Structures are given as C-alpha cells and as structure tokens.
PDB file of C-alpha atoms in Angstrom:
ATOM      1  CA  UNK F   1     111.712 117.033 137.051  1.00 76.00           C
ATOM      2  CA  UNK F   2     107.581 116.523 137.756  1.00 84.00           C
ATOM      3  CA  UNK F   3     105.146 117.425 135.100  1.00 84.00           C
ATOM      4  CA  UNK F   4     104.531 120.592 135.979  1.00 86.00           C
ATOM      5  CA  UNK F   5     108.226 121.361 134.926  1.00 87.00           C
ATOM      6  CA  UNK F   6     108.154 119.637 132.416  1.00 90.00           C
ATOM      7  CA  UNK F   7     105.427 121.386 130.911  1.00 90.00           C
ATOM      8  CA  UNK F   8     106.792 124.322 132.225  1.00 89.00           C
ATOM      9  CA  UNK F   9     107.999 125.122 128.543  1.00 92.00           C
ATOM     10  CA  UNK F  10     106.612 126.499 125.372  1.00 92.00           C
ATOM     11  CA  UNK F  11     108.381 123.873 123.469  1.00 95.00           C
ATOM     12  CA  UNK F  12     107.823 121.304 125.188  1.00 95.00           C
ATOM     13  CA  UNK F  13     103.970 121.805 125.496  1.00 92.00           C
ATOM     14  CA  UNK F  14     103.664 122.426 121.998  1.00 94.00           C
ATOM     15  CA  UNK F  15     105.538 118.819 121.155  1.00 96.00           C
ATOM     16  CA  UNK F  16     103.067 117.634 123.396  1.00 94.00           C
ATOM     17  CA  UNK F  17     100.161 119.330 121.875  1.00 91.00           C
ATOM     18  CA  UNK F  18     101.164 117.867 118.265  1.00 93.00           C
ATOM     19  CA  UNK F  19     101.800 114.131 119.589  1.00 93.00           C
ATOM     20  CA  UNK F  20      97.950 114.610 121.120  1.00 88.00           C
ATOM     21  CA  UNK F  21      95.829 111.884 119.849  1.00 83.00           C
ATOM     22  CA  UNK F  22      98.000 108.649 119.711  1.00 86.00           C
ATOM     23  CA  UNK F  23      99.807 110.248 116.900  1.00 90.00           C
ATOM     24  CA  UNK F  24     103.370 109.098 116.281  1.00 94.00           C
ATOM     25  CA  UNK F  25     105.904 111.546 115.041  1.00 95.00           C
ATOM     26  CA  UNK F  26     109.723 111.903 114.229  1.00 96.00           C
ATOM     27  CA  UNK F  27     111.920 114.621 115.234  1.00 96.00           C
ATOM     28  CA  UNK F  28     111.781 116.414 112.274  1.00 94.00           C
ATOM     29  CA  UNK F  29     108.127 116.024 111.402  1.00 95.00           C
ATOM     30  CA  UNK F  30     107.971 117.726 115.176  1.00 96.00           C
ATOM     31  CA  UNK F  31     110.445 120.440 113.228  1.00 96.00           C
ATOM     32  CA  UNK F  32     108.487 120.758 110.528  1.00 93.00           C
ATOM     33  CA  UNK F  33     105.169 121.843 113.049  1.00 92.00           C
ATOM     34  CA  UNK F  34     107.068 123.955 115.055  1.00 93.00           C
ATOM     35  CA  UNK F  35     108.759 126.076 112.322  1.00 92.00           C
ATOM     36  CA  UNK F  36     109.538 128.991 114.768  1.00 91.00           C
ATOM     37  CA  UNK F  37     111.508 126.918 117.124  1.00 94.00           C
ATOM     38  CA  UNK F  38     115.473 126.254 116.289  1.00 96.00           C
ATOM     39  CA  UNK F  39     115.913 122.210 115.087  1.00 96.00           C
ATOM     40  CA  UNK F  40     118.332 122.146 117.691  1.00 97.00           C
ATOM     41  CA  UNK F  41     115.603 123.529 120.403  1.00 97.00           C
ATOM     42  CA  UNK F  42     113.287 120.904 119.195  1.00 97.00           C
ATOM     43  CA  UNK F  43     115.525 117.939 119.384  1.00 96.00           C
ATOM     44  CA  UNK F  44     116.546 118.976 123.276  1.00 97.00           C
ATOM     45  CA  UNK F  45     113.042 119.034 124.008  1.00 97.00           C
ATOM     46  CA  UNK F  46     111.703 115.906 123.018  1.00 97.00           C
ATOM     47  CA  UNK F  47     114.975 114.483 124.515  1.00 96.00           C
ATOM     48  CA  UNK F  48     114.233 116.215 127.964  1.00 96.00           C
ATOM     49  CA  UNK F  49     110.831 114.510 127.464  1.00 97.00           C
ATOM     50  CA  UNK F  50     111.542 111.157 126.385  1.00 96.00           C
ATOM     51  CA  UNK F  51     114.407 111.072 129.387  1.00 95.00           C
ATOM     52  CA  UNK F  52     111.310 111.971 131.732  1.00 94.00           C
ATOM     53  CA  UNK F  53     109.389 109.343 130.681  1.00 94.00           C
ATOM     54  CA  UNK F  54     106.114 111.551 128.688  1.00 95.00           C
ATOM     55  CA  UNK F  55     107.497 110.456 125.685  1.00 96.00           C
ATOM     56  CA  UNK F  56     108.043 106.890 124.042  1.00 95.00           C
ATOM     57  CA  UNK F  57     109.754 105.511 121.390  1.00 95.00           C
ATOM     58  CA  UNK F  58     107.321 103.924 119.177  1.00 93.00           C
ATOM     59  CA  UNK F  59     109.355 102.660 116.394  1.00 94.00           C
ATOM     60  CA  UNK F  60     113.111 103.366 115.150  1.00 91.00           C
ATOM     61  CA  UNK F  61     114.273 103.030 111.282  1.00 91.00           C
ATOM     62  CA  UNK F  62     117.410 103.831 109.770  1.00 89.00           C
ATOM     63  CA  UNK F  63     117.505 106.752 107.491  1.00 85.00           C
ATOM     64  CA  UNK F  64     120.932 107.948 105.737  1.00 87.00           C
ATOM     65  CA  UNK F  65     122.955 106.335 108.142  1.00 86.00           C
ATOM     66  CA  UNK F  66     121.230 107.937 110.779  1.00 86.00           C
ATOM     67  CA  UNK F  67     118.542 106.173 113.572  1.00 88.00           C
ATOM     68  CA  UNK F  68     115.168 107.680 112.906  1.00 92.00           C
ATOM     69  CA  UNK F  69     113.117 107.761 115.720  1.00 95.00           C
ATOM     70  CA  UNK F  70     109.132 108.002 115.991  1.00 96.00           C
ATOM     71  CA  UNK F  71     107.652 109.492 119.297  1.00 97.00           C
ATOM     72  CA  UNK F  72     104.229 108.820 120.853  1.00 96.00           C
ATOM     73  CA  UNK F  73     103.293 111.085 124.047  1.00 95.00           C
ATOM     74  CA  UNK F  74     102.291 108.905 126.956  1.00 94.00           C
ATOM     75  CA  UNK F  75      99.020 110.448 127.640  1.00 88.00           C
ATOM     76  CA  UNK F  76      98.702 109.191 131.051  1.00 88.00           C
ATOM     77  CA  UNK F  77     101.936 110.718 132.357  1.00 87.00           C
ATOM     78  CA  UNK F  78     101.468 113.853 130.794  1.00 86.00           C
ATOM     79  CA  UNK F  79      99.003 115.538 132.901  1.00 85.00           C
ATOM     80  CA  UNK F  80      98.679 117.647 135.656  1.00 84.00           C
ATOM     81  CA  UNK F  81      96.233 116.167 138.207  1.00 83.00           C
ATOM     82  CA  UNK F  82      94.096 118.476 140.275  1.00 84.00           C
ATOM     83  CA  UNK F  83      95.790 117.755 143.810  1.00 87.00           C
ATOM     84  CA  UNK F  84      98.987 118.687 141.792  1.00 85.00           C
ATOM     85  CA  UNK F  85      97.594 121.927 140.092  1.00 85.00           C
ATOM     86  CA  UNK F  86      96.049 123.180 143.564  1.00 87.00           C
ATOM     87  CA  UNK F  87      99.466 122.663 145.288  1.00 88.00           C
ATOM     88  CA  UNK F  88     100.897 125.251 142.759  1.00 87.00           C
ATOM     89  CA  UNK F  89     101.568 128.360 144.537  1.00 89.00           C
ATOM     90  CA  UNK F  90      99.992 131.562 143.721  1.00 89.00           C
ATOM     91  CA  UNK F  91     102.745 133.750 142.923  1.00 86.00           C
ATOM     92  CA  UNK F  92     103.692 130.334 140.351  1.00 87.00           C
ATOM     93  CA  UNK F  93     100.414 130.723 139.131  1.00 88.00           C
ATOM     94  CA  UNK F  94     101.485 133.645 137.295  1.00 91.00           C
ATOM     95  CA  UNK F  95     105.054 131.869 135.421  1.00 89.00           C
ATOM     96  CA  UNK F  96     102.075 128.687 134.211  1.00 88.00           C
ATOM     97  CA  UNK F  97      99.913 130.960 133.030  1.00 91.00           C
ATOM     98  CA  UNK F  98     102.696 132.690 131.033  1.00 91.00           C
ATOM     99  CA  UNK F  99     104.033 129.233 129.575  1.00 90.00           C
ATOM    100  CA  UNK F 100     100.603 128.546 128.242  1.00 90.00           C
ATOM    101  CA  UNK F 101      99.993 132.105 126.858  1.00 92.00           C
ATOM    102  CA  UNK F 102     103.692 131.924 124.853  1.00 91.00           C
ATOM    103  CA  UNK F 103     102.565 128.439 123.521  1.00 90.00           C
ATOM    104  CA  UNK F 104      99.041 129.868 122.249  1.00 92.00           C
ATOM    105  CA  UNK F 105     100.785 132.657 121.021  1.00 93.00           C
ATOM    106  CA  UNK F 106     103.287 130.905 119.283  1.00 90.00           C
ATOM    107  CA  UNK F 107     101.071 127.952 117.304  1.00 90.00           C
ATOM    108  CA  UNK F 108      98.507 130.907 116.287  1.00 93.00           C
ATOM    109  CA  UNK F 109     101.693 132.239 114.423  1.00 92.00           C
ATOM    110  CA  UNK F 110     102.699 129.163 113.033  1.00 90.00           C
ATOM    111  CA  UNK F 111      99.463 128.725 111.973  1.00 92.00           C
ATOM    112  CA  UNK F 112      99.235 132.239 110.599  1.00 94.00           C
ATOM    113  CA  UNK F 113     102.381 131.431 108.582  1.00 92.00           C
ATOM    114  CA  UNK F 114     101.296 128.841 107.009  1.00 90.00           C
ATOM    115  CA  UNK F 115     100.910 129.786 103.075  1.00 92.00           C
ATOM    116  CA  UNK F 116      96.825 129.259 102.652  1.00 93.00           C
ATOM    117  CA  UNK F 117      95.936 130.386 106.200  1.00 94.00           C
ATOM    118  CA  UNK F 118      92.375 131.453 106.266  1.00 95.00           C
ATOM    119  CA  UNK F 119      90.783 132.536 109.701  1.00 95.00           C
ATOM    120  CA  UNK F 120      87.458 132.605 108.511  1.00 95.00           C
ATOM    121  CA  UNK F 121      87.308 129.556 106.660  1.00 94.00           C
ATOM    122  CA  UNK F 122      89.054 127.916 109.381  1.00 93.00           C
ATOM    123  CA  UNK F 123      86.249 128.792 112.215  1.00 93.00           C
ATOM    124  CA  UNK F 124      89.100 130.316 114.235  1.00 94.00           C
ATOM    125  CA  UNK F 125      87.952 131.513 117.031  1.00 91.00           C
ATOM    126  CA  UNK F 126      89.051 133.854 120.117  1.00 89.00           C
ATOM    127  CA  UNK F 127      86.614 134.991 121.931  1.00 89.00           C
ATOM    128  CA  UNK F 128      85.584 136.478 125.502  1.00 90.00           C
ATOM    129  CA  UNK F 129      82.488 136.814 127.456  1.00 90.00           C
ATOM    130  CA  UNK F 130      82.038 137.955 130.755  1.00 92.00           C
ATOM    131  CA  UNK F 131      79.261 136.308 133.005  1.00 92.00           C
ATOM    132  CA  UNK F 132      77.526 136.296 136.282  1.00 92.00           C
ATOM    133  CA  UNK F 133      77.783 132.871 137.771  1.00 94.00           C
ATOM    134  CA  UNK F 134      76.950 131.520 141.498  1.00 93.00           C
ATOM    135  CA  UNK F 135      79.644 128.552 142.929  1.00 93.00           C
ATOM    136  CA  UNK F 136      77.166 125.987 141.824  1.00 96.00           C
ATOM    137  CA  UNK F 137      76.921 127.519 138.428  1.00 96.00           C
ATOM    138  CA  UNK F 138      80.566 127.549 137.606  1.00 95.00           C
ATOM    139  CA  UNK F 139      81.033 124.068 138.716  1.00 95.00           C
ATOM    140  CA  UNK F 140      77.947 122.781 136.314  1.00 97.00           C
ATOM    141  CA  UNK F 141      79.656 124.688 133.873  1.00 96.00           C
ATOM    142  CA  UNK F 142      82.863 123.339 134.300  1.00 94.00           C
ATOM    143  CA  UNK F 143      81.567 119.936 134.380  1.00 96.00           C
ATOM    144  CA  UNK F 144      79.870 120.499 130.918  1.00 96.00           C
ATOM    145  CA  UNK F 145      82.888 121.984 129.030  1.00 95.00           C
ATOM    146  CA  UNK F 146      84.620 119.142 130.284  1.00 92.00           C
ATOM    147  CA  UNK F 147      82.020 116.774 129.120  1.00 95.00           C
ATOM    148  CA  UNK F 148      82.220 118.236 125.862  1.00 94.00           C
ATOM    149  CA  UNK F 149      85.639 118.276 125.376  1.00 93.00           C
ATOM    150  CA  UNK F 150      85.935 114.846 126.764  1.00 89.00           C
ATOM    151  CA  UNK F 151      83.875 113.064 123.918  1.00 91.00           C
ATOM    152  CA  UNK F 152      86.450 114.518 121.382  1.00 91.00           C
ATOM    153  CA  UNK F 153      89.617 114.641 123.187  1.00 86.00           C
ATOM    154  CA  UNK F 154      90.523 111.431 122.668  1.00 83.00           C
ATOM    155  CA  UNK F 155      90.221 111.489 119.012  1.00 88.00           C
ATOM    156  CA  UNK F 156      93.033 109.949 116.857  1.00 86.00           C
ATOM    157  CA  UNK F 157      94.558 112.060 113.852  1.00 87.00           C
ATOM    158  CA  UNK F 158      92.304 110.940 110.190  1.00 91.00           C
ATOM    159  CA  UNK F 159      92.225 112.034 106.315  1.00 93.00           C
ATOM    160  CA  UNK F 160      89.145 114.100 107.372  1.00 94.00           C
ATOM    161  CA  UNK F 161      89.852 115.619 110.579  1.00 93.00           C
ATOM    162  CA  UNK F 162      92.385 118.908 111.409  1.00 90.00           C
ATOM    163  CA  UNK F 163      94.104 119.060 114.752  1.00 88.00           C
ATOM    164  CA  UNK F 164      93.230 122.231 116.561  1.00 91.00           C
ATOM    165  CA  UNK F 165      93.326 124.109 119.868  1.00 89.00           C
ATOM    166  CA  UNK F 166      91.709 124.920 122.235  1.00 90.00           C
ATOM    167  CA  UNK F 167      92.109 127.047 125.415  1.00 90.00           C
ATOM    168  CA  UNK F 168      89.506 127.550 128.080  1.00 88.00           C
ATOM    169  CA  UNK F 169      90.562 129.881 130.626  1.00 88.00           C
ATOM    170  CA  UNK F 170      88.210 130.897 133.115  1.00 86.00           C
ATOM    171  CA  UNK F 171      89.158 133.239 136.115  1.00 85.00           C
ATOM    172  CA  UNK F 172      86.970 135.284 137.937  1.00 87.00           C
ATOM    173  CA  UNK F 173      86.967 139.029 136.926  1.00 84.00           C
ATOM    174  CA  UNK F 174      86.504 140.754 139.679  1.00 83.00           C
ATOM    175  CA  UNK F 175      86.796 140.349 143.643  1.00 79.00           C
ATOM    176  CA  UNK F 176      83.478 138.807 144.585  1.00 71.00           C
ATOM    177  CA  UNK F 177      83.973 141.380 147.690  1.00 70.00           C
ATOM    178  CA  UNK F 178      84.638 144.246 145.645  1.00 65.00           C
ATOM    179  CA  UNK F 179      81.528 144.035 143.392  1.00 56.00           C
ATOM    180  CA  UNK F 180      79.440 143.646 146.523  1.00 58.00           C
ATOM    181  CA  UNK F 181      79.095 147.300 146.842  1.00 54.00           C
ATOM    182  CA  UNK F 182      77.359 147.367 143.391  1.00 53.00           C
TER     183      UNK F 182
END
C-alpha cells in the first residue's frame, strides 16, 4: 500500500496527526485521543501502519502480562510528495478530499467532547475568505503559509504548548474562464 493509501483513512490520519511532533504514544493513549473510534479500529490501524513502515516501535514494556508498545510516526515516510499528489487523478481528488474532511470533522468533535471545551478561549478558528489572486500571487502566497507553518511544524509536544490543527485548503472558486465575462 503507498502513502496515499495509507492515509487514505480517517483513522489512520488522525493516529498520524496525534504522533506529530516526535511524540511517542501507546495504543491506548492513541484510544484515549480518538474516543469516537472503536479500540479495536484503533489497534488495526496503527497495525496497518506500523506493517507499512510510517510507524515505529520506540520502546516496548510489559504491562499485566501484556507487551506494551510505544509508537513514534516516521515523519519522513509519512508524506505525500508533490510529484505523488499531482499524479492523483481528478476524479480521486474528490475520495482525498473526503478523507481529510471526515478527519477534521471528526477531531473538532472529539475536541468538542471534551468536558471544559471552550471555543473562544481556545482561539478556534474556521474561517473563509475569498480573494482575487494572479498565478504569481498564489504561489507567493503559498510559499509564505508554508514558511509560516514550517517554523512551527516541527515543534515537539511541552508542559506549555497544546497540539492543534490546522487545515489550509485553497481551491480556486470559480472558472478563471467563466468570470472573464464579468
């Protein structure tokens, strides 16, 4: 299975969203973050990704009789390259976009859930804004999101910080064609 498949799956991406940040996690702390999903659901998924190789075993301990297991995601074989993503086909398009919508949808009610939830407080955010932007534009914006995200991506889990999402999705609107006749 490639990574697109892989990720191809609400459950899966989430896992792969809460192991973001070197973070090491068992099986049932992954559980306990994905309270929606079944236990069962949760354990097939991190074993369909640690058989595919985007998830390692960091360290093993034995708990109850049972072998404990702590997973790290391995960043590097976790993404989806640009030569991959522009191979996807169009009609596909439309299945990748839904995997990532269910995933969003699903942590905002987990989050939601969660006794103490405060959207306000929390500087949730979910916006949209249309805007008018040549080739040249988009691609200067594009390269500054990623910038920005870039400096914290890569930030490991702390006392003091909160792991959240976030989602850019950018698509144009309108046929470029279309709003020619203005």
């Amino acid at each position: 299975m490639d990574t697109v498949d892989l990720l191809l799956h609400p459950v899966r991406l989430r896992i792969v969203h809460a192991l973001s940040g070197g973070r090491a996690l068992t099986t049932t702390q992954l559980c306990t973050l994905l309270p929606d999903a079944s236990k069962a659901t949760v354990y097939r998924q991190v074993g369909v990704l640690s058989d595919a190789g985007l998830l390692e075993v960091e360290d093993e301990r034995r708990v109850r009789g049972a072998v404990e297991r702590r997973y790290r995601l391995r960043r590097e074989r976790a993404v989806v390259d640009a030569e991959t993503a522009a191979s996807v086909p169009v009609a596909e398009h439309r299945r990748v976009f839904a995997v990532a919508m269910a995933a969003l949808l699903a942590e905002f009610h987990a989050y939601l859930d969660r006794p103490g939830a405060d959207p306000a407080a929390d500087l949730v955010g979910y916006r949209q804004h249309a805007m008018w932007l040549s080739r040249e534009e988009l691609a200067a914006l594009i390269e500054e999101m990623r910038a920005a995200l870039t400096r914290r991506i890569t930030n490991e889990p702390s006392p003091e910080r909160t792991r959240y999402l976030i989602s850019p999705i950018l698509f144009p609107a309108e046929d470029p064609a279309a709003a020619d006749g203005q």
